[in-house]
PDB file of C-alpha atoms in Angstrom:
ATOM      1  CA  MET A 108     -57.536 -10.866  14.262  1.00  0.00           C
ATOM      2  CA  THR A 109     -55.386  -7.747  14.438  1.00  0.00           C
ATOM      3  CA  THR A 110     -51.640  -7.762  14.696  1.00  0.00           C
ATOM      4  CA  THR A 111     -48.892  -5.209  15.034  1.00  0.00           C
ATOM      5  CA  LEU A 112     -46.634  -7.117  12.649  1.00  0.00           C
ATOM      6  CA  SER A 113     -46.197  -5.771   9.143  1.00  0.00           C
ATOM      7  CA  PRO A 114     -47.149  -8.187   6.385  1.00  0.00           C
ATOM      8  CA  ALA A 115     -44.231 -10.036   4.802  1.00  0.00           C
ATOM      9  CA  PRO A 116     -43.022  -8.171   1.715  1.00  0.00           C
ATOM     10  CA  GLN A 117     -44.414  -9.661  -1.460  1.00  0.00           C
ATOM     11  CA  TRP A 118     -42.057 -11.468  -3.823  1.00  0.00           C
ATOM     12  CA  GLU A 119     -42.053 -10.337  -7.430  1.00  0.00           C
ATOM     13  CA  LEU A 120     -39.722 -11.506 -10.166  1.00  0.00           C
ATOM     14  CA  HIS A 121     -37.046  -8.870 -10.814  1.00  0.00           C
ATOM     15  CA  PRO A 122     -37.844  -7.015 -14.076  1.00  0.00           C
ATOM     16  CA  GLN A 123     -34.422  -7.789 -15.569  1.00  0.00           C
ATOM     17  CA  LEU A 124     -34.881 -11.528 -14.952  1.00  0.00           C
ATOM     18  CA  ALA A 125     -38.386 -11.284 -16.384  1.00  0.00           C
ATOM     19  CA  ALA A 126     -37.044  -9.578 -19.521  1.00  0.00           C
ATOM     20  CA  ASP A 127     -34.241 -12.110 -20.047  1.00  0.00           C
ATOM     21  CA  THR A 128     -36.322 -15.274 -19.628  1.00  0.00           C
ATOM     22  CA  VAL A 129     -39.575 -17.093 -20.283  1.00  0.00           C
ATOM     23  CA  PRO A 130     -41.393 -18.853 -17.417  1.00  0.00           C
ATOM     24  CA  VAL A 131     -41.630 -22.648 -17.259  1.00  0.00           C
ATOM     25  CA  GLY A 132     -43.548 -23.078 -14.010  1.00  0.00           C
ATOM     26  CA  ASP A 133     -43.492 -22.811 -10.224  1.00  0.00           C
ATOM     27  CA  LEU A 134     -41.869 -25.482  -8.070  1.00  0.00           C
ATOM     28  CA  PRO A 135     -42.818 -25.500  -4.361  1.00  0.00           C
ATOM     29  CA  LEU A 136     -40.225 -22.811  -3.570  1.00  0.00           C
ATOM     30  CA  SER A 137     -38.879 -21.476  -6.845  1.00  0.00           C
ATOM     31  CA  ARG A 138     -39.981 -20.157 -10.210  1.00  0.00           C
ATOM     32  CA  LEU A 139     -38.277 -21.988 -13.075  1.00  0.00           C
ATOM     33  CA  LEU A 140     -37.282 -19.878 -16.074  1.00  0.00           C
ATOM     34  CA  VAL A 141     -35.547 -20.431 -19.434  1.00  0.00           C
ATOM     35  CA  ASN A 142     -32.967 -17.834 -20.423  1.00  0.00           C
ATOM     36  CA  ARG A 143     -33.701 -16.430 -23.895  1.00  0.00           C
ATOM     37  CA  ASP A 144     -30.044 -16.912 -24.917  1.00  0.00           C
ATOM     38  CA  ALA A 145     -30.076 -19.812 -27.379  1.00  0.00           C
ATOM     39  CA  ASN A 146     -26.309 -20.349 -27.168  1.00  0.00           C
ATOM     40  CA  TYR A 147     -26.903 -22.831 -24.340  1.00  0.00           C
ATOM     41  CA  PRO A 148     -29.832 -24.609 -22.709  1.00  0.00           C
ATOM     42  CA  TRP A 149     -29.852 -22.250 -19.706  1.00  0.00           C
ATOM     43  CA  LEU A 150     -32.314 -22.443 -16.834  1.00  0.00           C
ATOM     44  CA  VAL A 151     -32.736 -20.068 -13.914  1.00  0.00           C
ATOM     45  CA  VAL A 152     -34.290 -21.018 -10.575  1.00  0.00           C
ATOM     46  CA  VAL A 153     -35.604 -18.132  -8.449  1.00  0.00           C
ATOM     47  CA  PRO A 154     -36.815 -18.780  -4.881  1.00  0.00           C
ATOM     48  CA  ARG A 155     -40.057 -16.858  -4.294  1.00  0.00           C
ATOM     49  CA  ARG A 156     -38.776 -15.153  -1.149  1.00  0.00           C
ATOM     50  CA  ALA A 157     -38.725 -11.366  -1.015  1.00  0.00           C
ATOM     51  CA  GLY A 158     -35.543  -9.514  -0.137  1.00  0.00           C
ATOM     52  CA  ILE A 159     -33.128 -12.463  -0.276  1.00  0.00           C
ATOM     53  CA  THR A 160     -29.853 -12.085  -2.185  1.00  0.00           C
ATOM     54  CA  GLU A 161     -27.737 -14.949  -0.821  1.00  0.00           C
ATOM     55  CA  ILE A 162     -28.342 -18.699  -0.524  1.00  0.00           C
ATOM     56  CA  ILE A 163     -26.869 -18.491   2.983  1.00  0.00           C
ATOM     57  CA  ASP A 164     -29.627 -16.060   4.021  1.00  0.00           C
ATOM     58  CA  LEU A 165     -32.436 -18.504   3.243  1.00  0.00           C
ATOM     59  CA  ASP A 166     -33.634 -20.344   6.320  1.00  0.00           C
ATOM     60  CA  ALA A 167     -32.501 -23.973   6.574  1.00  0.00           C
ATOM     61  CA  THR A 168     -35.807 -25.384   5.310  1.00  0.00           C
ATOM     62  CA  ASP A 169     -35.844 -23.151   2.234  1.00  0.00           C
ATOM     63  CA  ARG A 170     -32.162 -23.819   1.582  1.00  0.00           C
ATOM     64  CA  ARG A 171     -32.716 -27.562   1.526  1.00  0.00           C
ATOM     65  CA  GLN A 172     -35.796 -27.130  -0.656  1.00  0.00           C
ATOM     66  CA  LEU A 173     -33.772 -25.013  -3.081  1.00  0.00           C
ATOM     67  CA  LEU A 174     -31.119 -27.741  -3.197  1.00  0.00           C
ATOM     68  CA  ASP A 175     -33.785 -30.347  -3.945  1.00  0.00           C
ATOM     69  CA  GLU A 176     -35.180 -28.167  -6.731  1.00  0.00           C
ATOM     70  CA  ILE A 177     -31.684 -27.616  -8.199  1.00  0.00           C
ATOM     71  CA  GLU A 178     -31.182 -31.380  -8.144  1.00  0.00           C
ATOM     72  CA  LEU A 179     -34.518 -32.017  -9.893  1.00  0.00           C
ATOM     73  CA  VAL A 180     -33.961 -29.341 -12.513  1.00  0.00           C
ATOM     74  CA  GLY A 181     -30.362 -30.400 -13.079  1.00  0.00           C
ATOM     75  CA  GLN A 182     -31.344 -34.042 -13.603  1.00  0.00           C
ATOM     76  CA  VAL A 183     -34.073 -33.065 -16.073  1.00  0.00           C
ATOM     77  CA  LEU A 184     -31.851 -30.610 -17.945  1.00  0.00           C
ATOM     78  CA  ARG A 185     -29.057 -33.179 -18.302  1.00  0.00           C
ATOM     79  CA  ALA A 186     -31.494 -35.873 -19.447  1.00  0.00           C
ATOM     80  CA  VAL A 187     -33.179 -33.581 -21.983  1.00  0.00           C
ATOM     81  CA  THR A 188     -29.963 -32.156 -23.440  1.00  0.00           C
ATOM     82  CA  GLY A 189     -27.416 -34.948 -23.030  1.00  0.00           C
ATOM     83  CA  CYS A 190     -24.924 -32.243 -22.053  1.00  0.00           C
ATOM     84  CA  ASP A 191     -21.269 -32.799 -21.155  1.00  0.00           C
ATOM     85  CA  LYS A 192     -21.330 -30.689 -17.987  1.00  0.00           C
ATOM     86  CA  LEU A 193     -23.682 -28.679 -15.832  1.00  0.00           C
ATOM     87  CA  ASN A 194     -22.672 -25.235 -14.607  1.00  0.00           C
ATOM     88  CA  ILE A 195     -24.581 -24.255 -11.467  1.00  0.00           C
ATOM     89  CA  ALA A 196     -24.038 -20.795 -10.008  1.00  0.00           C
ATOM     90  CA  ALA A 197     -25.459 -18.078  -7.790  1.00  0.00           C
ATOM     91  CA  ILE A 198     -23.676 -14.877  -8.848  1.00  0.00           C
ATOM     92  CA  GLY A 199     -26.068 -11.938  -8.549  1.00  0.00           C
ATOM     93  CA  ASN A 200     -23.608  -9.090  -8.990  1.00  0.00           C
ATOM     94  CA  VAL A 201     -25.927  -7.298 -11.444  1.00  0.00           C
ATOM     95  CA  VAL A 202     -29.381  -8.521 -10.370  1.00  0.00           C
ATOM     96  CA  SER A 203     -29.214  -9.045  -6.624  1.00  0.00           C
ATOM     97  CA  GLN A 204     -32.514 -10.977  -6.294  1.00  0.00           C
ATOM     98  CA  LEU A 205     -31.388 -14.517  -5.448  1.00  0.00           C
ATOM     99  CA  HIS A 206     -31.356 -16.653  -8.580  1.00  0.00           C
ATOM    100  CA  VAL A 207     -29.439 -19.787  -9.498  1.00  0.00           C
ATOM    101  CA  HIS A 208     -28.193 -20.475 -13.023  1.00  0.00           C
ATOM    102  CA  ILE A 209     -28.272 -24.089 -14.227  1.00  0.00           C
ATOM    103  CA  VAL A 210     -26.611 -24.234 -17.634  1.00  0.00           C
ATOM    104  CA  ALA A 211     -26.136 -27.295 -19.859  1.00  0.00           C
ATOM    105  CA  ARG A 212     -22.682 -27.115 -21.422  1.00  0.00           C
ATOM    106  CA  ARG A 213     -21.238 -28.954 -24.403  1.00  0.00           C
ATOM    107  CA  ARG A 214     -17.616 -29.159 -25.417  1.00  0.00           C
ATOM    108  CA  THR A 215     -18.752 -27.762 -28.774  1.00  0.00           C
ATOM    109  CA  ASP A 216     -20.738 -24.785 -27.470  1.00  0.00           C
ATOM    110  CA  ALA A 217     -19.995 -21.129 -28.202  1.00  0.00           C
ATOM    111  CA  SER A 218     -17.966 -20.455 -25.044  1.00  0.00           C
ATOM    112  CA  TRP A 219     -16.526 -23.792 -23.894  1.00  0.00           C
ATOM    113  CA  PRO A 220     -14.624 -24.089 -21.583  1.00  0.00           C
ATOM    114  CA  ARG A 221     -15.242 -20.552 -20.372  1.00  0.00           C
ATOM    115  CA  PRO A 222     -18.231 -19.764 -18.135  1.00  0.00           C
ATOM    116  CA  VAL A 223     -21.221 -18.371 -20.007  1.00  0.00           C
ATOM    117  CA  TRP A 224     -21.497 -14.915 -18.462  1.00  0.00           C
ATOM    118  CA  GLY A 225     -20.355 -12.248 -20.858  1.00  0.00           C
ATOM    119  CA  ALA A 226     -18.434 -14.737 -22.989  1.00  0.00           C
ATOM    120  CA  VAL A 227     -20.238 -14.266 -26.307  1.00  0.00           C
ATOM    121  CA  PRO A 228     -23.255 -12.168 -27.334  1.00  0.00           C
ATOM    122  CA  ALA A 229     -26.643 -13.719 -26.625  1.00  0.00           C
ATOM    123  CA  ARG A 230     -28.326 -15.397 -29.585  1.00  0.00           C
ATOM    124  CA  ALA A 231     -32.135 -15.418 -30.009  1.00  0.00           C
ATOM    125  CA  TYR A 232     -34.092 -18.675 -30.221  1.00  0.00           C
ATOM    126  CA  GLU A 233     -36.338 -19.462 -33.123  1.00  0.00           C
ATOM    127  CA  PRO A 234     -39.785 -19.127 -31.457  1.00  0.00           C
ATOM    128  CA  ALA A 235     -40.723 -22.737 -32.247  1.00  0.00           C
ATOM    129  CA  GLU A 236     -37.414 -23.968 -30.802  1.00  0.00           C
ATOM    130  CA  LEU A 237     -37.977 -22.079 -27.555  1.00  0.00           C
ATOM    131  CA  ASP A 238     -41.585 -23.313 -27.306  1.00  0.00           C
ATOM    132  CA  HIS A 239     -40.425 -26.883 -27.831  1.00  0.00           C
ATOM    133  CA  PHE A 240     -37.755 -26.590 -25.125  1.00  0.00           C
ATOM    134  CA  VAL A 241     -40.226 -25.125 -22.616  1.00  0.00           C
ATOM    135  CA  ASP A 242     -42.839 -27.777 -23.451  1.00  0.00           C
ATOM    136  CA  THR A 243     -40.274 -30.556 -23.049  1.00  0.00           C
ATOM    137  CA  LEU A 244     -39.249 -29.233 -19.632  1.00  0.00           C
ATOM    138  CA  ARG A 245     -42.884 -28.901 -18.514  1.00  0.00           C
ATOM    139  CA  HIS A 246     -43.613 -32.456 -19.581  1.00  0.00           C
ATOM    140  CA  ARG A 247     -40.551 -33.919 -17.860  1.00  0.00           C
ATOM    141  CA  ILE A 248     -41.064 -31.981 -14.627  1.00  0.00           C
ATOM    142  CA  GLY A 249     -44.804 -32.563 -14.583  1.00  0.00           C
ATOM    143  CA  PHE A 250     -46.107 -28.992 -14.649  1.00  0.00           C
TER     144      PHE A 250
ATOM    145  CA  MET B 147     -12.734 -61.120   5.727  1.00  0.00           C
ATOM    146  CA  THR B 148     -12.584 -61.489   1.954  1.00  0.00           C
ATOM    147  CA  THR B 149     -14.924 -59.820  -0.475  1.00  0.00           C
ATOM    148  CA  THR B 150     -15.426 -59.797  -4.210  1.00  0.00           C
ATOM    149  CA  LEU B 151     -16.146 -56.066  -4.231  1.00  0.00           C
ATOM    150  CA  SER B 152     -13.428 -53.775  -5.470  1.00  0.00           C
ATOM    151  CA  PRO B 153     -12.331 -51.181  -2.928  1.00  0.00           C
ATOM    152  CA  ALA B 154     -13.876 -47.738  -3.400  1.00  0.00           C
ATOM    153  CA  PRO B 155     -11.572 -45.592  -5.494  1.00  0.00           C
ATOM    154  CA  GLN B 156      -9.479 -43.308  -3.343  1.00  0.00           C
ATOM    155  CA  TRP B 157     -10.109 -39.575  -3.492  1.00  0.00           C
ATOM    156  CA  GLU B 158      -7.126 -37.359  -4.215  1.00  0.00           C
ATOM    157  CA  LEU B 159      -7.164 -33.632  -4.782  1.00  0.00           C
ATOM    158  CA  HIS B 160      -6.815 -32.887  -8.507  1.00  0.00           C
ATOM    159  CA  PRO B 161      -3.256 -31.640  -9.234  1.00  0.00           C
ATOM    160  CA  GLN B 162      -4.526 -28.441 -10.878  1.00  0.00           C
ATOM    161  CA  LEU B 163      -6.611 -27.566  -7.828  1.00  0.00           C
ATOM    162  CA  ALA B 164      -3.628 -28.407  -5.606  1.00  0.00           C
ATOM    163  CA  ALA B 165      -1.391 -26.090  -7.648  1.00  0.00           C
ATOM    164  CA  ASP B 166      -3.868 -23.186  -7.604  1.00  0.00           C
ATOM    165  CA  THR B 167      -4.660 -23.237  -3.885  1.00  0.00           C
ATOM    166  CA  VAL B 168      -3.405 -23.657  -0.336  1.00  0.00           C
ATOM    167  CA  PRO B 169      -5.226 -25.977   2.089  1.00  0.00           C
ATOM    168  CA  VAL B 170      -7.172 -24.631   5.054  1.00  0.00           C
ATOM    169  CA  GLY B 171      -8.516 -27.864   6.542  1.00  0.00           C
ATOM    170  CA  ASP B 172     -10.931 -30.755   6.148  1.00  0.00           C
ATOM    171  CA  LEU B 173     -14.613 -30.397   6.976  1.00  0.00           C
ATOM    172  CA  PRO B 174     -16.595 -33.644   7.481  1.00  0.00           C
ATOM    173  CA  LEU B 175     -17.131 -34.031   3.716  1.00  0.00           C
ATOM    174  CA  SER B 176     -14.981 -31.452   1.948  1.00  0.00           C
ATOM    175  CA  ARG B 177     -11.471 -30.080   1.832  1.00  0.00           C
ATOM    176  CA  LEU B 178     -11.422 -26.293   2.174  1.00  0.00           C
ATOM    177  CA  LEU B 179      -8.874 -24.428   0.049  1.00  0.00           C
ATOM    178  CA  VAL B 180      -7.855 -20.811  -0.561  1.00  0.00           C
ATOM    179  CA  ASN B 181      -7.255 -19.831  -4.185  1.00  0.00           C
ATOM    180  CA  ARG B 182      -3.819 -18.211  -4.612  1.00  0.00           C
ATOM    181  CA  ASP B 183      -5.366 -15.351  -6.633  1.00  0.00           C
ATOM    182  CA  ALA B 184      -5.195 -12.324  -4.356  1.00  0.00           C
ATOM    183  CA  ASN B 185      -7.649 -10.311  -6.464  1.00  0.00           C
ATOM    184  CA  TYR B 186     -10.494 -11.679  -4.337  1.00  0.00           C
ATOM    185  CA  PRO B 187     -10.922 -13.659  -1.111  1.00  0.00           C
ATOM    186  CA  TRP B 188     -11.688 -16.899  -2.990  1.00  0.00           C
ATOM    187  CA  LEU B 189     -12.357 -20.222  -1.313  1.00  0.00           C
ATOM    188  CA  VAL B 190     -12.862 -23.616  -2.913  1.00  0.00           C
ATOM    189  CA  VAL B 191     -14.740 -26.505  -1.292  1.00  0.00           C
ATOM    190  CA  VAL B 192     -13.961 -29.987  -2.651  1.00  0.00           C
ATOM    191  CA  PRO B 193     -16.012 -32.998  -1.494  1.00  0.00           C
ATOM    192  CA  ARG B 194     -13.660 -35.915  -0.811  1.00  0.00           C
ATOM    193  CA  ARG B 195     -15.567 -38.319  -3.052  1.00  0.00           C
ATOM    194  CA  ALA B 196     -13.737 -39.989  -5.909  1.00  0.00           C
ATOM    195  CA  GLY B 197     -15.070 -39.797  -9.436  1.00  0.00           C
ATOM    196  CA  ILE B 198     -17.809 -37.201  -8.841  1.00  0.00           C
ATOM    197  CA  THR B 199     -18.106 -34.243 -11.224  1.00  0.00           C
ATOM    198  CA  GLU B 200     -21.639 -32.956 -10.560  1.00  0.00           C
ATOM    199  CA  ILE B 201     -23.458 -31.908  -7.374  1.00  0.00           C
ATOM    200  CA  ILE B 202     -26.462 -33.848  -8.642  1.00  0.00           C
ATOM    201  CA  ASP B 203     -24.411 -37.069  -8.662  1.00  0.00           C
ATOM    202  CA  LEU B 204     -23.645 -36.902  -4.943  1.00  0.00           C
ATOM    203  CA  ASP B 205     -26.005 -39.048  -2.877  1.00  0.00           C
ATOM    204  CA  ALA B 206     -28.648 -37.124  -0.940  1.00  0.00           C
ATOM    205  CA  THR B 207     -26.743 -37.287   2.361  1.00  0.00           C
ATOM    206  CA  ASP B 208     -23.527 -35.954   0.834  1.00  0.00           C
ATOM    207  CA  ARG B 209     -25.428 -33.291  -1.098  1.00  0.00           C
ATOM    208  CA  ARG B 210     -27.015 -31.945   2.075  1.00  0.00           C
ATOM    209  CA  GLN B 211     -23.685 -32.096   3.879  1.00  0.00           C
ATOM    210  CA  LEU B 212     -22.073 -30.134   1.046  1.00  0.00           C
ATOM    211  CA  LEU B 213     -24.840 -27.530   1.315  1.00  0.00           C
ATOM    212  CA  ASP B 214     -24.240 -27.247   5.072  1.00  0.00           C
ATOM    213  CA  GLU B 215     -20.510 -26.806   4.465  1.00  0.00           C
ATOM    214  CA  ILE B 216     -21.132 -24.154   1.792  1.00  0.00           C
ATOM    215  CA  GLU B 217     -23.384 -22.338   4.267  1.00  0.00           C
ATOM    216  CA  LEU B 218     -20.742 -22.488   7.032  1.00  0.00           C
ATOM    217  CA  VAL B 219     -17.918 -21.382   4.756  1.00  0.00           C
ATOM    218  CA  GLY B 220     -20.032 -18.657   3.172  1.00  0.00           C
ATOM    219  CA  GLN B 221     -21.029 -17.233   6.560  1.00  0.00           C
ATOM    220  CA  VAL B 222     -17.407 -17.215   7.750  1.00  0.00           C
ATOM    221  CA  LEU B 223     -16.102 -15.695   4.513  1.00  0.00           C
ATOM    222  CA  ARG B 224     -18.688 -12.918   4.582  1.00  0.00           C
ATOM    223  CA  ALA B 225     -17.999 -12.193   8.253  1.00  0.00           C
ATOM    224  CA  VAL B 226     -14.218 -12.133   7.765  1.00  0.00           C
ATOM    225  CA  THR B 227     -14.252  -9.974   4.614  1.00  0.00           C
ATOM    226  CA  GLY B 228     -17.340  -7.785   4.983  1.00  0.00           C
ATOM    227  CA  CYS B 229     -17.932  -8.385   1.274  1.00  0.00           C
ATOM    228  CA  ASP B 230     -20.796  -6.926  -0.777  1.00  0.00           C
ATOM    229  CA  LYS B 231     -21.789 -10.216  -2.431  1.00  0.00           C
ATOM    230  CA  LEU B 232     -20.911 -13.887  -2.439  1.00  0.00           C
ATOM    231  CA  ASN B 233     -20.492 -15.723  -5.736  1.00  0.00           C
ATOM    232  CA  ILE B 234     -21.051 -19.467  -5.311  1.00  0.00           C
ATOM    233  CA  ALA B 235     -20.538 -21.728  -8.303  1.00  0.00           C
ATOM    234  CA  ALA B 236     -19.844 -25.265  -9.472  1.00  0.00           C
ATOM    235  CA  ILE B 237     -18.447 -24.903 -13.008  1.00  0.00           C
ATOM    236  CA  GLY B 238     -15.830 -27.609 -13.609  1.00  0.00           C
ATOM    237  CA  ASN B 239     -15.403 -27.208 -17.362  1.00  0.00           C
ATOM    238  CA  VAL B 240     -11.609 -27.341 -17.055  1.00  0.00           C
ATOM    239  CA  VAL B 241     -11.077 -29.410 -13.888  1.00  0.00           C
ATOM    240  CA  SER B 242     -13.928 -31.888 -13.746  1.00  0.00           C
ATOM    241  CA  GLN B 243     -13.362 -33.025 -10.129  1.00  0.00           C
ATOM    242  CA  LEU B 244     -16.369 -31.574  -8.272  1.00  0.00           C
ATOM    243  CA  HIS B 245     -15.390 -28.318  -6.577  1.00  0.00           C
ATOM    244  CA  VAL B 246     -17.434 -25.322  -5.486  1.00  0.00           C
ATOM    245  CA  HIS B 247     -16.111 -21.774  -5.662  1.00  0.00           C
ATOM    246  CA  ILE B 248     -17.136 -19.380  -2.881  1.00  0.00           C
ATOM    247  CA  VAL B 249     -15.841 -15.922  -3.738  1.00  0.00           C
ATOM    248  CA  ALA B 250     -16.188 -12.734  -1.686  1.00  0.00           C
ATOM    249  CA  ARG B 251     -16.918  -9.869  -4.064  1.00  0.00           C
ATOM    250  CA  ARG B 252     -16.666  -6.118  -3.529  1.00  0.00           C
ATOM    251  CA  ARG B 253     -18.046  -3.405  -5.758  1.00  0.00           C
ATOM    252  CA  THR B 254     -14.490  -2.072  -5.900  1.00  0.00           C
ATOM    253  CA  ASP B 255     -12.738  -5.335  -6.856  1.00  0.00           C
ATOM    254  CA  ALA B 256     -10.772  -5.941 -10.053  1.00  0.00           C
ATOM    255  CA  SER B 257     -13.627  -7.535 -12.029  1.00  0.00           C
ATOM    256  CA  TRP B 258     -16.884  -6.226 -10.537  1.00  0.00           C
ATOM    257  CA  PRO B 259     -19.599  -6.857 -11.673  1.00  0.00           C
ATOM    258  CA  ARG B 260     -18.254  -9.583 -13.946  1.00  0.00           C
ATOM    259  CA  PRO B 261     -17.719 -13.105 -12.633  1.00  0.00           C
ATOM    260  CA  VAL B 262     -14.142 -13.859 -11.600  1.00  0.00           C
ATOM    261  CA  TRP B 263     -13.235 -16.614 -14.056  1.00  0.00           C
ATOM    262  CA  GLY B 264     -10.867 -15.352 -16.713  1.00  0.00           C
ATOM    263  CA  ALA B 265     -11.784 -11.727 -16.058  1.00  0.00           C
ATOM    264  CA  VAL B 266      -8.359 -10.377 -15.068  1.00  0.00           C
ATOM    265  CA  PRO B 267      -4.964 -12.038 -14.587  1.00  0.00           C
ATOM    266  CA  ALA B 268      -4.413 -13.660 -11.201  1.00  0.00           C
ATOM    267  CA  ARG B 269      -2.396 -11.629  -8.706  1.00  0.00           C
ATOM    268  CA  ALA B 270      -0.085 -13.274  -6.163  1.00  0.00           C
ATOM    269  CA  TYR B 271      -0.555 -12.754  -2.420  1.00  0.00           C
ATOM    270  CA  GLU B 272       2.187 -11.418  -0.232  1.00  0.00           C
ATOM    271  CA  PRO B 273       3.112 -14.563   1.760  1.00  0.00           C
ATOM    272  CA  ALA B 274       2.257 -12.930   5.105  1.00  0.00           C
ATOM    273  CA  GLU B 275      -1.115 -11.788   3.761  1.00  0.00           C
ATOM    274  CA  LEU B 276      -1.989 -15.302   2.611  1.00  0.00           C
ATOM    275  CA  ASP B 277      -0.847 -16.828   5.915  1.00  0.00           C
ATOM    276  CA  HIS B 278      -2.973 -14.334   7.822  1.00  0.00           C
ATOM    277  CA  PHE B 279      -6.063 -15.098   5.716  1.00  0.00           C
ATOM    278  CA  VAL B 280      -5.642 -18.859   6.177  1.00  0.00           C
ATOM    279  CA  ASP B 281      -5.036 -18.475   9.929  1.00  0.00           C
ATOM    280  CA  THR B 282      -8.126 -16.272  10.278  1.00  0.00           C
ATOM    281  CA  LEU B 283     -10.271 -18.854   8.477  1.00  0.00           C
ATOM    282  CA  ARG B 284      -8.885 -21.704  10.606  1.00  0.00           C
ATOM    283  CA  HIS B 285      -9.599 -19.792  13.777  1.00  0.00           C
ATOM    284  CA  ARG B 286     -13.162 -18.882  12.758  1.00  0.00           C
ATOM    285  CA  ILE B 287     -14.032 -22.363  11.528  1.00  0.00           C
ATOM    286  CA  GLY B 288     -12.343 -24.069  14.461  1.00  0.00           C
ATOM    287  CA  PHE B 289      -9.778 -26.218  12.671  1.00  0.00           C
TER     288      PHE B 289
END
């Protein structure tokens, strides 16, 4: 069947997000990533929708799905880390591709009580520590 | 009718949030506030639910209502300001009462592209400028 409509643009993970993270798996809407900064257990949820920079520009179905995925990921992250507080944020001033940070904070962490962005230099994980964190998340989420 | 259940704890706006903001009005779930920092058009949405510190601890109905209110407020804020980007965040490391920041960012603002928290000292509004912003929001939202 022919059509005059252009195909929907294809979603690809922004190269800066790809460089800063390791993938955990794909939820129905979003790709789940772990930020390589070992200062905090720091997840990033990226809806696989091309050209979207704001939560309020997702359609209502996608927006509710994103909320459900934030809730799932937040529950798992809190259970796995036993954190004191979650920080959940869509900023996107540097990388405009819509992505939501879900960060497990402790009162003893490197930047408490400041937000994590730009607070202290990133610290690299030990490879085994990062692998263990990703495996734990995959197990708990059921990837 | 008597009952052995304790009454639900009463919600009150946290004194620090009250000191830092002026009220715009009450949406079905949340109180809408304007942050007194004139560096950015900066709104705060506070669900009127006592004892809640995390979005993921709201029940599913309240969580969806909060999302709908964030969407409404975000659309109005973007329309009123013509901003380049919205920053939407639930941090709560200092004031644990659940509150969501919705900040209109411009590439020319005082902290771009950094997040707004702790970036530069707060700047006071001219009273007439603050009144005008609050009136504009009330008119657009229909309070």
